[in-house]
Coordinates of N, CA and C in Angstrom, one line a residue:
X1 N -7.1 -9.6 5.0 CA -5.8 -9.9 4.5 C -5.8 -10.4 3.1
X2 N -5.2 -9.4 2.4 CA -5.3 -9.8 1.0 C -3.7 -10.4 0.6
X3 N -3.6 -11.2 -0.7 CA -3.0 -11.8 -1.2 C -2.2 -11.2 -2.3
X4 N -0.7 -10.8 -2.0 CA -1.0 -9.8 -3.6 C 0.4 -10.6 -4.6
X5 N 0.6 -11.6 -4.1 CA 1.4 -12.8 -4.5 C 1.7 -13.9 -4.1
X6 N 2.2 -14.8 -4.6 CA 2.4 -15.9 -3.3 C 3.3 -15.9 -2.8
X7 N 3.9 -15.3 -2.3 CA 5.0 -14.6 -1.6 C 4.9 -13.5 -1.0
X8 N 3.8 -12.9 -1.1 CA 3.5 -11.1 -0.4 C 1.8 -11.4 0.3
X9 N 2.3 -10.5 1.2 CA 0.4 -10.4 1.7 C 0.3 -8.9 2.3
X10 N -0.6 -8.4 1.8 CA -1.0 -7.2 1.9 C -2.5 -7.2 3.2
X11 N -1.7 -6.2 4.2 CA -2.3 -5.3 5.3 C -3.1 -4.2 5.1
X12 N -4.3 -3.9 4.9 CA -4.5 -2.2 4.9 C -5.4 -1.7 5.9
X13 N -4.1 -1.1 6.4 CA -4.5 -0.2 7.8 C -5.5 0.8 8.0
X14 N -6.5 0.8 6.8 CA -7.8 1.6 6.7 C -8.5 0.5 6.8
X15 N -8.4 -0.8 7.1 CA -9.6 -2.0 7.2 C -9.0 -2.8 8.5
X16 N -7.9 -2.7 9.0 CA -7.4 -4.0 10.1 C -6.8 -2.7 11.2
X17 N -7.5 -2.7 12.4 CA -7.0 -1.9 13.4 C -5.5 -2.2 13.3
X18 N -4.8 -1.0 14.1 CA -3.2 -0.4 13.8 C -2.8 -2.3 14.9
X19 N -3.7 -1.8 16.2 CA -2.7 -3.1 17.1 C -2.6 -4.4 15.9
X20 N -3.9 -4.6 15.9 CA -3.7 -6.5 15.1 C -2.7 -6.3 14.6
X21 N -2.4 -5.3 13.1 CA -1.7 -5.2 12.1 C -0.1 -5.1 12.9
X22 N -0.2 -5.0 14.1 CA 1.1 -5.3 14.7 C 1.4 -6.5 15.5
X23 N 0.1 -7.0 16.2 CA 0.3 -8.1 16.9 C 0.7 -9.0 16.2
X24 N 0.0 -9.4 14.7 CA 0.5 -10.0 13.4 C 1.8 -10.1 13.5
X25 N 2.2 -8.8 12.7 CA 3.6 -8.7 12.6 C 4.6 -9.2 13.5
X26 N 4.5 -9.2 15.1 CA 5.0 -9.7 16.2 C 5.1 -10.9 16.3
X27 N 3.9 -11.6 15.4 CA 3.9 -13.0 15.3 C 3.0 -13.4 16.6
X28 N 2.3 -12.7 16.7 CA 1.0 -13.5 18.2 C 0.1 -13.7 17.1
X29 N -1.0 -14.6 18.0 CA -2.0 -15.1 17.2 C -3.4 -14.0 17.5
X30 N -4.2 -13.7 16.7 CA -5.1 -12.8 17.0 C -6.5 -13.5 16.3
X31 N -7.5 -13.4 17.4 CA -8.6 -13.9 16.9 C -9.0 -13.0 15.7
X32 N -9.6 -14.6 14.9 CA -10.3 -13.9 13.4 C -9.6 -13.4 11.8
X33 N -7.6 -13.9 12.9 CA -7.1 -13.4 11.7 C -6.1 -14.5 11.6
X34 N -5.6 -15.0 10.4 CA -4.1 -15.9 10.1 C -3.5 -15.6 10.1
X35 N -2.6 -16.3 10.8 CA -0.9 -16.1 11.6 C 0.3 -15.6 10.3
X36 N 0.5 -14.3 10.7 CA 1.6 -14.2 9.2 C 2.8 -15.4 9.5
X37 N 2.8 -15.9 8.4 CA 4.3 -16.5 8.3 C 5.8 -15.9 9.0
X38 N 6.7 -16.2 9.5 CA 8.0 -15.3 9.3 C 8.4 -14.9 7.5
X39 N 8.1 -15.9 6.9 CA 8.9 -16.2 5.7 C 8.4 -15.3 4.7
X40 N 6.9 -14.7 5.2 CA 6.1 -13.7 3.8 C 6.2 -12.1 3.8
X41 N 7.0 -11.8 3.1 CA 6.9 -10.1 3.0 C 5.5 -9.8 3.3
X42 N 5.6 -8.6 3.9 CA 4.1 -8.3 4.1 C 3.8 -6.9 3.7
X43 N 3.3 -6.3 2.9 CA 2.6 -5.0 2.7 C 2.0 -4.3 3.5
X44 N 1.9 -3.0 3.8 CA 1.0 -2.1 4.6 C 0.9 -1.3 3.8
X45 N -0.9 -1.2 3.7 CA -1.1 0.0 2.8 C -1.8 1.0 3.5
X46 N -2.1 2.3 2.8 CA -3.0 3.5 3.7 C -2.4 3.5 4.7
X47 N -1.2 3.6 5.2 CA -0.8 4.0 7.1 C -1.0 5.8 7.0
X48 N -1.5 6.4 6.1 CA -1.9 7.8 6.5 C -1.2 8.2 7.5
X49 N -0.3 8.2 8.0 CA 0.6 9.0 8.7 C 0.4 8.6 10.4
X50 N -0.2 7.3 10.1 CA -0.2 6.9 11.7 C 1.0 6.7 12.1
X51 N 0.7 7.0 14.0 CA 1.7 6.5 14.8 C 2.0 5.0 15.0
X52 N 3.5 4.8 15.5 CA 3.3 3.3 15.8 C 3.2 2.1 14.9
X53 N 4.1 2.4 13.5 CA 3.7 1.3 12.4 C 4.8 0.7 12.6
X54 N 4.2 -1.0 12.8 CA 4.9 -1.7 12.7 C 6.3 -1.6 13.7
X55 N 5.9 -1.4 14.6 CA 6.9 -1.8 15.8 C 7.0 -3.0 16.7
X56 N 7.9 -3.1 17.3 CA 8.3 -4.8 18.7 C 8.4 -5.9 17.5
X57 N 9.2 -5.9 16.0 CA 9.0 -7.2 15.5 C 10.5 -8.0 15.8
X58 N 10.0 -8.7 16.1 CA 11.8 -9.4 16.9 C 11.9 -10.6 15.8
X59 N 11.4 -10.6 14.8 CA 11.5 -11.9 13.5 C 12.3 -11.5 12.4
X60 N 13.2 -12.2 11.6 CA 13.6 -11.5 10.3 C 12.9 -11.2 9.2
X61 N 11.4 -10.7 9.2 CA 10.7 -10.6 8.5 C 10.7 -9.1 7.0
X62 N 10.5 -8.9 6.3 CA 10.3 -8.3 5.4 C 8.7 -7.7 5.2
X63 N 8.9 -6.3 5.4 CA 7.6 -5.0 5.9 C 7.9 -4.1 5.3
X64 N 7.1 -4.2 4.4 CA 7.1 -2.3 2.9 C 5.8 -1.4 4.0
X65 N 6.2 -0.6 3.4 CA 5.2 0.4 4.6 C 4.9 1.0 3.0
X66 N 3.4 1.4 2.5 CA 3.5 1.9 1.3 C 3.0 3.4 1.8
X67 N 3.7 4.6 1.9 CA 3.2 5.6 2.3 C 3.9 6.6 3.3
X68 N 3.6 7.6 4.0 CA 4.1 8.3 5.5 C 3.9 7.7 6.5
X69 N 4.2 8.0 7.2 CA 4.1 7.3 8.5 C 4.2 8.3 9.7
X70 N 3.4 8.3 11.2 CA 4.1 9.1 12.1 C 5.1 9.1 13.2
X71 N 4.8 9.1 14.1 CA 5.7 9.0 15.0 C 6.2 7.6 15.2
X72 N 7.3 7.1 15.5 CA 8.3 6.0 16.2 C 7.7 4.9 15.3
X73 N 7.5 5.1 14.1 CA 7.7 3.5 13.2 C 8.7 2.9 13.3
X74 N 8.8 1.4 13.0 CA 9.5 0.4 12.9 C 10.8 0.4 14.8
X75 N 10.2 0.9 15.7 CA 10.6 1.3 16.6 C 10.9 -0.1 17.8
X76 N 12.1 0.0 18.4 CA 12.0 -1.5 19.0 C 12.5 -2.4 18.0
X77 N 12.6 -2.2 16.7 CA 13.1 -3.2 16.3 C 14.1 -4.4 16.0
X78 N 14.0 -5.4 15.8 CA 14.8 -6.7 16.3 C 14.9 -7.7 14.8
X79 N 15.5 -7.7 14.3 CA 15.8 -8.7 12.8 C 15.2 -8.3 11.5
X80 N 13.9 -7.3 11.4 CA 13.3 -7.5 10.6 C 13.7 -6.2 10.0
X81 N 13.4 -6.1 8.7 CA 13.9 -5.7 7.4 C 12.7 -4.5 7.0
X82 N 12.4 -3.2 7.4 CA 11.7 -2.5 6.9 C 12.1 -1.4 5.7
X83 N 10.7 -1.1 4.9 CA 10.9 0.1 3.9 C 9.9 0.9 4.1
X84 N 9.9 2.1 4.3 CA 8.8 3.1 4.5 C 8.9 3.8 3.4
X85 N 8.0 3.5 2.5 CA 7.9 4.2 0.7 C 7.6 5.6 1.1
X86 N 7.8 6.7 1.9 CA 7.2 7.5 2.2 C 8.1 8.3 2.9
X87 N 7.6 9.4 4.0 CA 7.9 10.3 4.9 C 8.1 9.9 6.7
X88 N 8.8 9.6 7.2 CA 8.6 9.0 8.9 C 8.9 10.6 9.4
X89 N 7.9 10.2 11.3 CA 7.7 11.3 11.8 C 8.7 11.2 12.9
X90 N 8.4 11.7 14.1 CA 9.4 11.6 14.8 C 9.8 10.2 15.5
X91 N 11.0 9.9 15.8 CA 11.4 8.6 16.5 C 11.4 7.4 15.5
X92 N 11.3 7.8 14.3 CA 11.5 6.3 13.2 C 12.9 5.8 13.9
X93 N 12.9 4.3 13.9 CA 13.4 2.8 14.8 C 14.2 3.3 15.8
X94 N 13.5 4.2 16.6 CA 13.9 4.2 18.0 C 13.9 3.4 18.5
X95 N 15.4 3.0 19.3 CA 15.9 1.8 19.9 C 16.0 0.6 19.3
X96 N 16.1 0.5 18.0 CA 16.1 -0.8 17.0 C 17.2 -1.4 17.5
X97 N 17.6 -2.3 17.5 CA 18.0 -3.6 18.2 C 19.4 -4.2 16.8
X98 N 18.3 -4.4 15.8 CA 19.1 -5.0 14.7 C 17.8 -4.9 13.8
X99 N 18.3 -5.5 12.3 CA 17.7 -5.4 11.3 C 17.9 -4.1 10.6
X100 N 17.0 -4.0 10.1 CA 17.2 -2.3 8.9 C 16.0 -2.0 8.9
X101 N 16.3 -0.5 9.0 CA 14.6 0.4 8.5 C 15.5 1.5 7.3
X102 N 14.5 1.4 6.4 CA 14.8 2.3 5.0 C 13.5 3.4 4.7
X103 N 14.2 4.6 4.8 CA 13.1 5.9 4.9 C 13.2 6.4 3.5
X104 N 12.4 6.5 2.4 CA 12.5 6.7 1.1 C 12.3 8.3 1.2
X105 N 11.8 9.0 2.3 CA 11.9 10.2 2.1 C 12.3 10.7 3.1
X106 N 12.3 11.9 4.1 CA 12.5 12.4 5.1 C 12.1 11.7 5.9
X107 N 13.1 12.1 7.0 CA 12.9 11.8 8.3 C 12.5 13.5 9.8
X108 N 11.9 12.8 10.5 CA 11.7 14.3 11.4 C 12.4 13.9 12.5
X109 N 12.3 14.4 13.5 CA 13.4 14.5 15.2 C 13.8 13.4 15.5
X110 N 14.8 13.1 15.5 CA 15.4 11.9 17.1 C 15.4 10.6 15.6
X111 N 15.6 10.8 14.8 CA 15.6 9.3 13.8 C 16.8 8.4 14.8
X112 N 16.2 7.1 15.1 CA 17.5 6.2 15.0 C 17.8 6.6 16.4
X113 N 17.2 7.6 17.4 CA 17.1 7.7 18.5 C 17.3 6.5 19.4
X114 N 18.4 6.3 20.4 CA 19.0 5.4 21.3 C 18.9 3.9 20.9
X115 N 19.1 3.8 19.8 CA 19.5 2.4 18.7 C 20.4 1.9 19.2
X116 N 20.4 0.5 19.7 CA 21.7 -0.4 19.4 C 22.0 -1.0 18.5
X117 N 21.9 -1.6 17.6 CA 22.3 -1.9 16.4 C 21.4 -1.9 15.3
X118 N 21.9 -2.4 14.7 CA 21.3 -2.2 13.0 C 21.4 -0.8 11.8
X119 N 20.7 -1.3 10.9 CA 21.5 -0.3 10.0 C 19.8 1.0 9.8
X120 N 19.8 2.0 10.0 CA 19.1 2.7 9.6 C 19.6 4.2 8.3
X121 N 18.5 3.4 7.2 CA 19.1 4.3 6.1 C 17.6 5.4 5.8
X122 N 18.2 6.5 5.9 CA 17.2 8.2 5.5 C 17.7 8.7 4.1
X123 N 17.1 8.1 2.8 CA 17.6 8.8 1.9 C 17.1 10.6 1.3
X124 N 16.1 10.8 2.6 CA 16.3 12.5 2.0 C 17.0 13.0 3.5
X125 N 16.4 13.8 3.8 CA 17.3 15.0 4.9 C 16.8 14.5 6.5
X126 N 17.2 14.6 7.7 CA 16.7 14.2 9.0 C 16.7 15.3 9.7
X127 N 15.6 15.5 10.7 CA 15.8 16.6 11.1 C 16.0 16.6 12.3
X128 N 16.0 17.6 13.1 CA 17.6 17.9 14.9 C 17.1 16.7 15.3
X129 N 18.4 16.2 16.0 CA 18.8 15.6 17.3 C 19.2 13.7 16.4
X130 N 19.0 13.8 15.4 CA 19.4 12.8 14.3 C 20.6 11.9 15.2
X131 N 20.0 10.5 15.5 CA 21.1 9.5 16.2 C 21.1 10.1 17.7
X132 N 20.4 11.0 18.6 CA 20.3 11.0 19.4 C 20.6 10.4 20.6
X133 N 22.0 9.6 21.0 CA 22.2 8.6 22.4 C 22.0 7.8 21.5
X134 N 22.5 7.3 20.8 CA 22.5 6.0 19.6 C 23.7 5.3 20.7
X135 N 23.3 4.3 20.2 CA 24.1 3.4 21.1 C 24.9 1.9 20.6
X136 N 25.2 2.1 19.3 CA 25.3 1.3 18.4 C 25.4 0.7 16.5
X137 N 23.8 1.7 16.6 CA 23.3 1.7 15.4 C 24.0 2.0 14.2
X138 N 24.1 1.8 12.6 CA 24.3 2.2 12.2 C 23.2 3.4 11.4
X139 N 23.8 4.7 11.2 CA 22.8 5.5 10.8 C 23.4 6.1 9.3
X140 N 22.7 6.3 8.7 CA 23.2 6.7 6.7 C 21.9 7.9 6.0
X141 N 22.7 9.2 6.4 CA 21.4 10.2 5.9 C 21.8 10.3 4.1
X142 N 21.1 10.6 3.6 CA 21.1 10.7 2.0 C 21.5 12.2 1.9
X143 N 20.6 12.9 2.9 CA 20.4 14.7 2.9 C 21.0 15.0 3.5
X144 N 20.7 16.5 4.4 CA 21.5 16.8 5.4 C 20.7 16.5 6.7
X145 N 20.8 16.9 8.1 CA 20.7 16.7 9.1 C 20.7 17.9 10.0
X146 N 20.3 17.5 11.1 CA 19.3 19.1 11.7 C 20.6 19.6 13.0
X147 N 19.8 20.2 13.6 CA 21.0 20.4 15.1 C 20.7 19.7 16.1
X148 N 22.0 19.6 17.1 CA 22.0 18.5 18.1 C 21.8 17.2 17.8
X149 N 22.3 16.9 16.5 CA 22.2 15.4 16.0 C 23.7 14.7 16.9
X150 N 23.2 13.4 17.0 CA 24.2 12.9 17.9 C 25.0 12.9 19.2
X151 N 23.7 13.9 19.7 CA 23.8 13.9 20.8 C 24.1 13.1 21.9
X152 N 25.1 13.4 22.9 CA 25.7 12.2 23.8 C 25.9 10.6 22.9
X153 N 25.9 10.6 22.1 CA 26.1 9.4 21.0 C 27.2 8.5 21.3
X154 N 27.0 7.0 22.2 CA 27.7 6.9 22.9 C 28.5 5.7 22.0
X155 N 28.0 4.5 20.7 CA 28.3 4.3 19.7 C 27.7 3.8 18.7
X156 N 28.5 3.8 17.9 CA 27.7 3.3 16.5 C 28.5 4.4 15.5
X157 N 27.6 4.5 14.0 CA 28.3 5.5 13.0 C 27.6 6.2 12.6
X158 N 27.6 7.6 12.5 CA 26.4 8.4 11.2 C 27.2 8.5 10.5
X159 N 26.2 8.6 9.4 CA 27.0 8.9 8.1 C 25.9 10.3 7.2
X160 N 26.2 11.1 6.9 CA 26.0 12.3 6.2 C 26.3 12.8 5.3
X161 N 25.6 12.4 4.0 CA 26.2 13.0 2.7 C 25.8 14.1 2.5
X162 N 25.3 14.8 3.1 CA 24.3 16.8 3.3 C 25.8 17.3 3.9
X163 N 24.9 18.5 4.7 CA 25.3 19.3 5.7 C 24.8 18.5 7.3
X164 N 25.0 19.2 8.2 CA 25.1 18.7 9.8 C 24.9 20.4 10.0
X165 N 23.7 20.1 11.1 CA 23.7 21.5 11.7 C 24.0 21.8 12.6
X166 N 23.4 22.6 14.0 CA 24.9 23.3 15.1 C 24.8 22.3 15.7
X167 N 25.6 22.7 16.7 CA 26.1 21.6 17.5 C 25.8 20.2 17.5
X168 N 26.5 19.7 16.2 CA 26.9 18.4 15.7 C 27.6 17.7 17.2
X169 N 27.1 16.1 17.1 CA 27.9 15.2 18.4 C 28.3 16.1 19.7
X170 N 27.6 16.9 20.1 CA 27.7 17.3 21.6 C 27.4 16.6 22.7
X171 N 29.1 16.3 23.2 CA 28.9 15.1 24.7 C 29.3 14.0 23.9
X172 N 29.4 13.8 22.8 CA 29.7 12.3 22.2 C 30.6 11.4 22.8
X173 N 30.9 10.2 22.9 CA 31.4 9.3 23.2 C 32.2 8.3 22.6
X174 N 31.6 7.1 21.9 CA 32.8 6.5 21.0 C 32.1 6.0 19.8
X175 N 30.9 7.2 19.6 CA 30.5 7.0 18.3 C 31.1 7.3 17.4
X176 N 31.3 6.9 15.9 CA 31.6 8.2 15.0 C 30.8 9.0 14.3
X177 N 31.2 9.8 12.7 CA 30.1 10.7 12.7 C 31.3 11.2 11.1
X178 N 30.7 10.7 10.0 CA 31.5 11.1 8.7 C 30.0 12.0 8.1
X179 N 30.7 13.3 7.5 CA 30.1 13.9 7.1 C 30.8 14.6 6.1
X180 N 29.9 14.6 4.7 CA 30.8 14.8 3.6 C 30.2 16.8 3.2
X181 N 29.7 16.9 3.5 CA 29.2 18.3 3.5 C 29.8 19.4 4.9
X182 N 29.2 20.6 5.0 CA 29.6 21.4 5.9 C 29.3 21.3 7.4
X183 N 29.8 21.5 8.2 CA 28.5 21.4 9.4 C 28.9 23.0 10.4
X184 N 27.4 23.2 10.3 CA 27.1 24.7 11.0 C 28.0 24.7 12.8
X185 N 27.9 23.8 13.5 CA 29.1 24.0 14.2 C 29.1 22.9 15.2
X186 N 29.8 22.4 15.8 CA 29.9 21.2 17.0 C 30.1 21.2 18.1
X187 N 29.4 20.5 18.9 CA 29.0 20.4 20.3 C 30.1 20.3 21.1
X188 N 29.9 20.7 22.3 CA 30.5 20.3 23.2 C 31.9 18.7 23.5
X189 N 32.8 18.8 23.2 CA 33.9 17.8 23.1 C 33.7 17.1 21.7
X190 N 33.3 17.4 21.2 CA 33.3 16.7 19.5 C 34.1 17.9 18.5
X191 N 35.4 16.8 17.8 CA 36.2 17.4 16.7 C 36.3 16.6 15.7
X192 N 37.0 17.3 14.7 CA 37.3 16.7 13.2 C 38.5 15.7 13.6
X193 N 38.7 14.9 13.2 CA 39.7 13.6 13.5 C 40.3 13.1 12.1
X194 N 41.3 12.9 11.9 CA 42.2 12.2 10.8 C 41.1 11.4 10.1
X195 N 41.1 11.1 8.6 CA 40.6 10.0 8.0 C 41.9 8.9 7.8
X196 N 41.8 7.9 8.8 CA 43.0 6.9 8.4 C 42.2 5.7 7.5
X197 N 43.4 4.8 6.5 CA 42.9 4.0 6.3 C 41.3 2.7 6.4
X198 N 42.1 2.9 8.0 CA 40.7 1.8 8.2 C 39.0 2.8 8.4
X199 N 39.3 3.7 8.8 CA 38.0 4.7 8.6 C 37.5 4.8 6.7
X200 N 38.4 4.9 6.4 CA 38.0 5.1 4.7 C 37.4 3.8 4.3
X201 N 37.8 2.7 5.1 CA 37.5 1.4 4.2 C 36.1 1.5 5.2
X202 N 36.3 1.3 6.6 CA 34.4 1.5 7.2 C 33.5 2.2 6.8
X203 N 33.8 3.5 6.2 CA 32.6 4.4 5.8 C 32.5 3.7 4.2
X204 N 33.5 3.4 3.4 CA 32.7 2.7 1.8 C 31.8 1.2 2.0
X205 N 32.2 0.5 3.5 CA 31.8 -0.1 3.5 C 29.8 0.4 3.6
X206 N 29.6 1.5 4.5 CA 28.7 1.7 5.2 C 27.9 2.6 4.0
X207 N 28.2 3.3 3.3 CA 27.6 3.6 2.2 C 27.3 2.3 0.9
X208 N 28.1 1.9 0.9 CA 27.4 0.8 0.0 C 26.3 -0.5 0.3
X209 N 26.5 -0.4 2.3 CA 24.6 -1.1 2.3 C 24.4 -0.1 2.4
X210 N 23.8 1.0 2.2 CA 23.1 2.1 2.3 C 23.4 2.1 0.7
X211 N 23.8 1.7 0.0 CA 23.4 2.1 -1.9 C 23.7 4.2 -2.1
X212 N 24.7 3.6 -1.5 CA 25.2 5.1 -2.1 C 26.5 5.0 -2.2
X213 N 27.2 3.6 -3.1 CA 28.5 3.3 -3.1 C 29.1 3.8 -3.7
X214 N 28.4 4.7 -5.1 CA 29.4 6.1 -5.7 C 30.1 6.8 -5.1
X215 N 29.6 7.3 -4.2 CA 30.2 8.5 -2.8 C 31.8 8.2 -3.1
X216 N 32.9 9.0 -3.1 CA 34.3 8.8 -2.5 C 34.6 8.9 -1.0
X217 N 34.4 8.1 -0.6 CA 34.9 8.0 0.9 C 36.1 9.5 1.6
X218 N 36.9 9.4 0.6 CA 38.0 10.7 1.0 C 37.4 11.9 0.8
X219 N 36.1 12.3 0.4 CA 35.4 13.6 0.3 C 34.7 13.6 1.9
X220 N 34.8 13.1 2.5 CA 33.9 12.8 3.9 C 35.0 13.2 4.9
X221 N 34.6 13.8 5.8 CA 35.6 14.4 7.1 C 34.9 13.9 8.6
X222 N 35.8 13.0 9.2 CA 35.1 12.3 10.6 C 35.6 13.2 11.5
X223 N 34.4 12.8 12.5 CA 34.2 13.9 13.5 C 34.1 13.0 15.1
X224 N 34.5 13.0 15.8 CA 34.4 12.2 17.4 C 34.7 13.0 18.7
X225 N 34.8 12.0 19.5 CA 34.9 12.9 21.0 C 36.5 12.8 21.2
X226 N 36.6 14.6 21.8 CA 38.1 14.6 22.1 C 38.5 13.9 23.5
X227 N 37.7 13.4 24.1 CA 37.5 12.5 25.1 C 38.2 13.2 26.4
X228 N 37.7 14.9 26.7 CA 37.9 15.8 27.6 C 36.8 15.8 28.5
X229 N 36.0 15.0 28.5 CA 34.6 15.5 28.8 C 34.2 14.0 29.9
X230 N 34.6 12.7 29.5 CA 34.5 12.0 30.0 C 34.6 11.5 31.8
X231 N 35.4 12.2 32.2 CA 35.3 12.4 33.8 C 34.8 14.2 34.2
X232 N 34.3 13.9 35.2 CA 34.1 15.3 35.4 C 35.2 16.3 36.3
X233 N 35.7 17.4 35.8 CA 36.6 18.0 36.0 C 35.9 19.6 36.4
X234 N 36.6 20.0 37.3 CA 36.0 21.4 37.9 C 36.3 22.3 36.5
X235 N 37.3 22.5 36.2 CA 37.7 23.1 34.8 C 37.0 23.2 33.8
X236 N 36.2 22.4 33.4 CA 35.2 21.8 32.2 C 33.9 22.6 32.5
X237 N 33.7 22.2 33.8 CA 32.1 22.8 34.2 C 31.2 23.7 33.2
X238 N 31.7 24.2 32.9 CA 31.2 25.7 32.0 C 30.6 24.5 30.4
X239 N 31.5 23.5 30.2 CA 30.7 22.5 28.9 C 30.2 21.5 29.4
X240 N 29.5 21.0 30.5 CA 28.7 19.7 30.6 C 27.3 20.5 30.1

């Protein structure tokens, strides 16, 4: 454990096995090593595209990831404040709780995957099934977004400054889904919906913690469930 301020402490995941470097972070005690603070940002260096970085932290802590990362980083998460300088693989903060994870470059399948809250920001492109049964979260792509994103998406908001690919929110629920680019086509019970006032003031709000408060909010077209789908009707059968 190195020291790279008095306020920062630096992890590198090519010298401290993946678990400690999380039990740490979790705040358990682990023989041979000193208890991170809540209060110290912590660095991870070299994660070379491992699975599993930095997941279960239920602390408000502050975690730079310097690098890619693979599957389900910052996953589980609960208060704490991540940045992945890099690329995330599939399932980046699946089921995150609260706090933020910030993806400085792409994201791959299922980002933000059955999240209840918190804010998850993708500033390049995410790819299919993006917000996946999100349940809460907020989600903010930079890029565009793949197919079957938002799927059954039951709530929370995406937000999409790209394109959306086919079947955008199929099955959705009382998520929303603003997307200021095209989308290749939408799922099952999900339509384009009015922009009223209070949606224009929610999405500026939601772009500007996500740092993309340039954006004009009235260039964005919301999308939700036409709420046909929600009981099951013999009639329908042919779209569940």
């Amino acid at each position: 454990m190195d020291a790279l301020s008095a306020t920062t402490v630096e992890l590198d995941l090519a010298a401290v096995p993946l678990r400690t470097v999380n039990a740490l972070l979790q705040g358990r005690e682990v023989e041979g090593q000193e208890t991170l603070p809540v209060d110290t940002p912590v660095t991870l260096t070299n994660p070379r595209g491992a699975h599993a970085v930095a997941v279960g932290m239920d602390t408000p802590r502050q975690v730079t990831v310097a690098g890619h990362v693979g599957y389900y980083a910052a996953g589980m998460n609960q208060r704490a404040d991540v940045v992945i300088e890099g690329n995330a693989g599939v399932g980046v903060a699946e089921n995150m709780m609260s706090g933020s994870v910030l993806v400085k470059g792409n994201a791959s399948q299922s980002a933000g995957a059955t999240a209840h809250g918190g804010l998850l920001v993708v500033e390049g492109d995410a790819a299919a099934r993006c917000g996946i049964s999100m349940k809460g979260v907020d989600i903010v792509v930079g890029g565009s977004i793949g197919h079957m994103s938002a799927f059954m998406a039951q709530a929370g908001r995406l937000v999409v400054r790209g394109d959306a690919g086919e079947a955008l929110g199929d099955s959705i629920y009382e998520a929303r889904i603003y997307v200021r680019g095209s989308v290749a086509s939408l799922g099952a019970d999900c339509v384009a919906k009015e922009m009223r006032p209070e949606h224009l003031e929610e999405l500026a709000t939601l772009l500007k913690a996500a740092g993309f408060e340039d954006d004009d909010p009235a260039s964005y077209t919301r999308y939700g469930s036409a709420r046909t789908l929600y009981h099951f009707h013999v009639d329908n059968a042919a779209a569940y």
